C-alpha cells in the first residue's frame, strides 16, 4: 500500500543521480546544458523504482524524463552481462504515429550512450527497441519473437494481444518498467479502461512488479489520473489449488473494498512552468452588424498577417470541413503566398497524407498546417511558433494542449490566439483564455465499471489458463476502473460469457466454461483465442448511412453515425443545403421527409464539434454574474469594458462585444442567466409552436440529459412529441401551443429518479440502438471478425438490432450489456453526474430559476440557440441576416421601454 503524493520542491536535483553510469552522464552532459523542470525530479524517482506521473508541457524534455533512468538500468545490465533477450521496458502510446516518433527519438540516446561508453573503453551490447502495433508486419513480429526488443513500444490494443500470445507473453515475465504516454487522453475513455485491465493482468502474469511511469499534459484531477495509472493492491492472501486434472490455479477469498489500497505514486507536476502567451481576438468591433463577408475578409487578412510574422503556424478548427475550408480560402485569397507550404491534417485523410504533412512540418518545409483535432497529441512536428484557434476548443486543458504545440524548445514561450466571430464564442474563449493562463483546469471523468471491456478481458484471461473466480475478481478490482465493482455485475458477466443466458438461437455462443462448484472458469474451445485476438479493442467500426426520402426512396446523401445518434423522430436537419425531417432508420438507411420551409433543430456540426466542459460552463456563469454586478452597480460602459480587459486576456473588440451582449440581455430581459440562476423563457415562434428556452450554461452533455428528462416528463403529461434543441449554452423544448406550468415541471424534475427517467427517455432511440451495437461488439456478442470473414457495420447493426429485442423480451433491462449501454449513454454521451448536481442545487435553492412568459421577440442569449441550424466559425451564411433582424427588434423594444 502506498500514497499518492506530489514531488517536494526540496527534492529537486540540478544534476543527474550520483550513481548513474559515467557513460550515461557523459552522453547527457554533452547534449544538454542542464536538467529540465520535470527531469529534476523524475530521474531520481524512476532510478529509485518509484511509480511516477510526470505532468509537464510539450517540449519540456518529458519523454527523456521517463526514459533516461530506464536506459541507465538497461546499459548497466548489459555491462554486467545480465541483459537477456527479454522485454524490460514497455512503452504504451495512444497513437501508432506517436509510437514511431518515440522509436526515432530513442535512436539518439541509444546510439549516443553506447558511443560514450566506447569512448571510455567500455564495449556495450546493443540495447534494442522496436515498435509493435497493428501496422507491424508478420515478418517483423516473427523477428521480435526470435530476438525480442529490450524496449517495446506499443498501443493499448496491441498490448492486449501480446498478453494472449502464448510465446511472446513469456518475454514479458521480467518486465521492469511500464511507461504510459499521453495518459490523460487514454484515461477518460474505454481504451483507457482496456489498458488498465491489461496492466493488472500484466502485474499478475509477471515475476516482477513493474515500475509504472505516466506522462501527461496539463490535466485535472491529476491525483485521480495518478490512481488510474498505478491501480490498487488487494491486501489478501493468495493461495493455490489443484484442479481435477492436475493444473494448479491461484485462489483467494474475495477481498472487501477496505482491503484495497492505492499503490504509491509521486506526481511531478510542472505543467504550469511553461509560459503561455495567449489572447482572444475578434476581427471586428461589432459582431452583429458587420456583414459576414467583411468579417471573413478581415479575419483572413489578420490570420495572414500573423502567419507572415512567424516561421511556422498551426491553425486549429473545430470541424474537418472547416479545416478544408480554411486551407482553400487562404490559398484563394493569397495565391502568391500559399501553395505547397500549406496543408490540411485531419482524421478523414489517408495515413500517407497525414504523415506527409507531419514530415514537412518537421523539416521546416511547411509554413501552415490546418487541423481539427489530429495534431493535438504529441506527434513530433518540429518547431512551431504560433497556434491560431478558430472558435472555442471547448475545454481549458484542450486549449492549453493545442497552444502548447508551439514553443516546443525548452524555455520557449507557447504563443496562441483564439479568433472569435460570434458573441457566445467571444465570451467562452475569453473565459477559457483566463483559465488557461491561470492554470484553472476542467476535470476529466474517468469511466468506471465498463462491463463490455470487462467481458472482453475475461475471455482473454480464460485463453491463458484456468482461473479461480474469486481470485480473478480480486485481480480485476485492482484496476482503478473496477475497484468499486459490484459482485453481482461480475457474476452476471461471467454468466453471459458462460452461456447461462440462453442466446444460442441468436448465434451467441459461450466463450468460457464455468464451474460454480469449484469456483473456476476457463476457455470453452480452441476458437475462443482466435475470436479474442481478432475482435480485440474498444473503438467501434463506423461508416456512413444512406439518407433516402420516405415516399419515392430518392437518395439524398449520407450521414455519419454520431450525427444519427443525435436524431429523434421529428428532428429537422440540413443535408446538401436542404432541410429534412427524420422519420426512422433501418439497417444502414435513414428515411426522411423533405421540409423546405422548416428551420433545423439539429446543427450540421453536431457530430464533429466537441462539447463544452461542465467546469468551463460554470466559469462562464461566474463571468456573466460578475459583468451583471458591474452593470447593476452603475459602472459606465467604458469602465466595464476596461474592467473586462484588465481581468481577462482579450482585445478591445472582444471586450466591447461581450459587454454589449450581456448589457442587451440585462436591459431587455431584466436578468442574466448564470450557473447559479436559470431562466426559462417562453416564446411562441412563427409556426405557432411554444419554445421553452432554458438559459443554462452547463455544456452540451449535461444539457442533453437534462433536456431528455424534462421532455420525457412533459411528454407523459401532454401526450405528444416534444422537440428538443440542445447546445452548450442552453436548450429548448418545443411543444404544442398549450398551457404548461413550468413550476410543476421543475418540481417533478426534483422529485423523480433522474437515472430511471433518462433510461426510459433513451430506451427506444437511435442512440440506444447504436450504442448497444458498440457494447455488443466490445463484449464479443456481435463479432466483427470470425473465421477470416469480416462483418460490415450494417451487418453488425442488424444483428445487434435483433439481439437487443430478444434480450429485452427474455431478460429485461438488467442484462449486463444492456445495463452497460445505459451507463455509457448516461456517463459518456451525456453527463448524469452533473445533472444530479444541478437538480440538487435547484431543489436546495442554491440554483434559482424563474420563468419569463410569452415574449414577442426572444432575448439576445436565445438567438444563437434558436438559429443554430447551419453555421460554424468560418462560414456564416443567412444566419447573420436573421440574427441581425432579431437583434434590431430587441434594440427597438429596449429603446421604447427607456
PDB file of N, CA and C in Angstrom, residues 275-281 306 310 314 385-389 399 402-404 406-407 413-419 433 437 649:
ATOM      1  N   UNK A 275       5.489  29.078 -19.895  1.00  0.00           N
ATOM      2  CA  UNK A 275       4.759  30.330 -20.043  1.00  0.00           C
ATOM      3  C   UNK A 275       3.894  30.295 -21.297  1.00  0.00           C
ATOM      4  N   UNK A 276       2.654  30.799 -21.161  1.00  0.00           N
ATOM      5  CA  UNK A 276       1.729  30.824 -22.288  1.00  0.00           C
ATOM      6  C   UNK A 276       1.377  32.267 -22.623  1.00  0.00           C
ATOM      7  N   UNK A 277       1.623  32.630 -23.864  1.00  0.00           N
ATOM      8  CA  UNK A 277       1.221  33.944 -24.367  1.00  0.00           C
ATOM      9  C   UNK A 277      -0.061  33.722 -25.169  1.00  0.00           C
ATOM     10  N   UNK A 278      -1.194  34.026 -24.555  1.00  0.00           N
ATOM     11  CA  UNK A 278      -2.476  33.651 -25.146  1.00  0.00           C
ATOM     12  C   UNK A 278      -3.459  34.822 -25.069  1.00  0.00           C
ATOM     13  N   UNK A 279      -4.199  35.040 -26.146  1.00  0.00           N
ATOM     14  CA  UNK A 279      -5.147  36.152 -26.195  1.00  0.00           C
ATOM     15  C   UNK A 279      -6.329  35.778 -27.078  1.00  0.00           C
ATOM     16  N   UNK A 280      -7.522  36.268 -26.687  1.00  0.00           N
ATOM     17  CA  UNK A 280      -8.711  36.111 -27.524  1.00  0.00           C
ATOM     18  C   UNK A 280      -8.894  37.383 -28.346  1.00  0.00           C
ATOM     19  N   UNK A 281      -9.079  37.219 -29.647  1.00  0.00           N
ATOM     20  CA  UNK A 281      -9.207  38.388 -30.531  1.00  0.00           C
ATOM     21  C   UNK A 281     -10.431  38.238 -31.424  1.00  0.00           C
ATOM     22  N   UNK A 306      -0.549  37.482 -39.257  1.00  0.00           N
ATOM     23  CA  UNK A 306       0.071  36.772 -38.131  1.00  0.00           C
ATOM     24  C   UNK A 306       0.944  35.621 -38.636  1.00  0.00           C
ATOM     25  N   UNK A 310       5.464  34.912 -38.391  1.00  0.00           N
ATOM     26  CA  UNK A 310       6.027  33.751 -37.704  1.00  0.00           C
ATOM     27  C   UNK A 310       6.551  32.735 -38.713  1.00  0.00           C
ATOM     28  N   UNK A 314       0.315  26.616 -36.726  1.00  0.00           N
ATOM     29  CA  UNK A 314      -0.738  25.597 -36.789  1.00  0.00           C
ATOM     30  C   UNK A 314      -2.060  26.299 -36.527  1.00  0.00           C
ATOM     31  N   UNK A 385       5.898  28.161 -33.950  1.00  0.00           N
ATOM     32  CA  UNK A 385       5.961  29.324 -33.055  1.00  0.00           C
ATOM     33  C   UNK A 385       4.660  30.093 -32.913  1.00  0.00           C
ATOM     34  N   UNK A 386       3.569  29.624 -33.571  1.00  0.00           N
ATOM     35  CA  UNK A 386       2.269  30.246 -33.351  1.00  0.00           C
ATOM     36  C   UNK A 386       1.156  29.232 -33.567  1.00  0.00           C
ATOM     37  N   UNK A 387       0.149  29.282 -32.665  1.00  0.00           N
ATOM     38  CA  UNK A 387      -1.054  28.482 -32.836  1.00  0.00           C
ATOM     39  C   UNK A 387      -2.245  29.429 -32.927  1.00  0.00           C
ATOM     40  N   UNK A 388      -3.044  29.273 -33.983  1.00  0.00           N
ATOM     41  CA  UNK A 388      -4.294  30.013 -34.107  1.00  0.00           C
ATOM     42  C   UNK A 388      -5.443  29.039 -33.886  1.00  0.00           C
ATOM     43  N   UNK A 389      -6.351  29.403 -33.004  1.00  0.00           N
ATOM     44  CA  UNK A 389      -7.512  28.567 -32.715  1.00  0.00           C
ATOM     45  C   UNK A 389      -8.756  29.313 -33.207  1.00  0.00           C
ATOM     46  N   UNK A 399      -7.437  23.525 -24.758  1.00  0.00           N
ATOM     47  CA  UNK A 399      -6.872  24.781 -25.252  1.00  0.00           C
ATOM     48  C   UNK A 399      -5.385  24.876 -24.961  1.00  0.00           C
ATOM     49  N   UNK A 402      -3.437  22.480 -27.190  1.00  0.00           N
ATOM     50  CA  UNK A 402      -3.280  22.953 -28.571  1.00  0.00           C
ATOM     51  C   UNK A 402      -2.250  24.074 -28.646  1.00  0.00           C
ATOM     52  N   UNK A 403      -2.384  25.067 -27.777  1.00  0.00           N
ATOM     53  CA  UNK A 403      -1.427  26.182 -27.801  1.00  0.00           C
ATOM     54  C   UNK A 403      -0.021  25.677 -27.463  1.00  0.00           C
ATOM     55  N   UNK A 404       0.038  24.648 -26.638  1.00  0.00           N
ATOM     56  CA  UNK A 404       1.332  24.065 -26.246  1.00  0.00           C
ATOM     57  C   UNK A 404       2.078  23.381 -27.374  1.00  0.00           C
ATOM     58  N   UNK A 406       3.088  24.979 -29.769  1.00  0.00           N
ATOM     59  CA  UNK A 406       4.085  25.985 -30.162  1.00  0.00           C
ATOM     60  C   UNK A 406       5.105  26.135 -29.041  1.00  0.00           C
ATOM     61  N   UNK A 407       6.221  26.803 -29.360  1.00  0.00           N
ATOM     62  CA  UNK A 407       7.267  26.997 -28.356  1.00  0.00           C
ATOM     63  C   UNK A 407       7.798  25.686 -27.837  1.00  0.00           C
ATOM     64  N   UNK A 413       8.381  30.211 -25.078  1.00  0.00           N
ATOM     65  CA  UNK A 413       7.012  30.555 -24.705  1.00  0.00           C
ATOM     66  C   UNK A 413       6.050  29.976 -25.738  1.00  0.00           C
ATOM     67  N   UNK A 414       4.944  29.377 -25.259  1.00  0.00           N
ATOM     68  CA  UNK A 414       3.885  28.914 -26.163  1.00  0.00           C
ATOM     69  C   UNK A 414       3.018  30.109 -26.516  1.00  0.00           C
ATOM     70  N   UNK A 415       2.769  30.312 -27.805  1.00  0.00           N
ATOM     71  CA  UNK A 415       2.044  31.502 -28.244  1.00  0.00           C
ATOM     72  C   UNK A 415       0.804  31.120 -29.028  1.00  0.00           C
ATOM     73  N   UNK A 416      -0.340  31.710 -28.640  1.00  0.00           N
ATOM     74  CA  UNK A 416      -1.579  31.389 -29.335  1.00  0.00           C
ATOM     75  C   UNK A 416      -2.559  32.536 -29.355  1.00  0.00           C
ATOM     76  N   UNK A 417      -3.419  32.527 -30.380  1.00  0.00           N
ATOM     77  CA  UNK A 417      -4.513  33.488 -30.487  1.00  0.00           C
ATOM     78  C   UNK A 417      -5.797  32.692 -30.727  1.00  0.00           C
ATOM     79  N   UNK A 418      -6.829  33.025 -29.975  1.00  0.00           N
ATOM     80  CA  UNK A 418      -8.147  32.439 -30.212  1.00  0.00           C
ATOM     81  C   UNK A 418      -8.978  33.460 -30.975  1.00  0.00           C
ATOM     82  N   UNK A 419      -9.398  33.110 -32.174  1.00  0.00           N
ATOM     83  CA  UNK A 419     -10.102  34.042 -33.044  1.00  0.00           C
ATOM     84  C   UNK A 419     -11.596  33.735 -32.996  1.00  0.00           C
ATOM     85  N   UNK A 433      -9.443  31.473 -22.012  1.00  0.00           N
ATOM     86  CA  UNK A 433      -8.090  32.032 -22.065  1.00  0.00           C
ATOM     87  C   UNK A 433      -7.598  32.381 -20.665  1.00  0.00           C
ATOM     88  N   UNK A 437      -4.413  30.664 -18.789  1.00  0.00           N
ATOM     89  CA  UNK A 437      -3.284  31.467 -18.293  1.00  0.00           C
ATOM     90  C   UNK A 437      -3.068  31.248 -16.794  1.00  0.00           C
ATOM     91  N   UNK A 649      -7.822  38.186 -20.838  1.00  0.00           N
ATOM     92  CA  UNK A 649      -6.761  38.321 -21.846  1.00  0.00           C
ATOM     93  C   UNK A 649      -7.413  38.380 -23.226  1.00  0.00           C
TER      94      UNK A 649
END
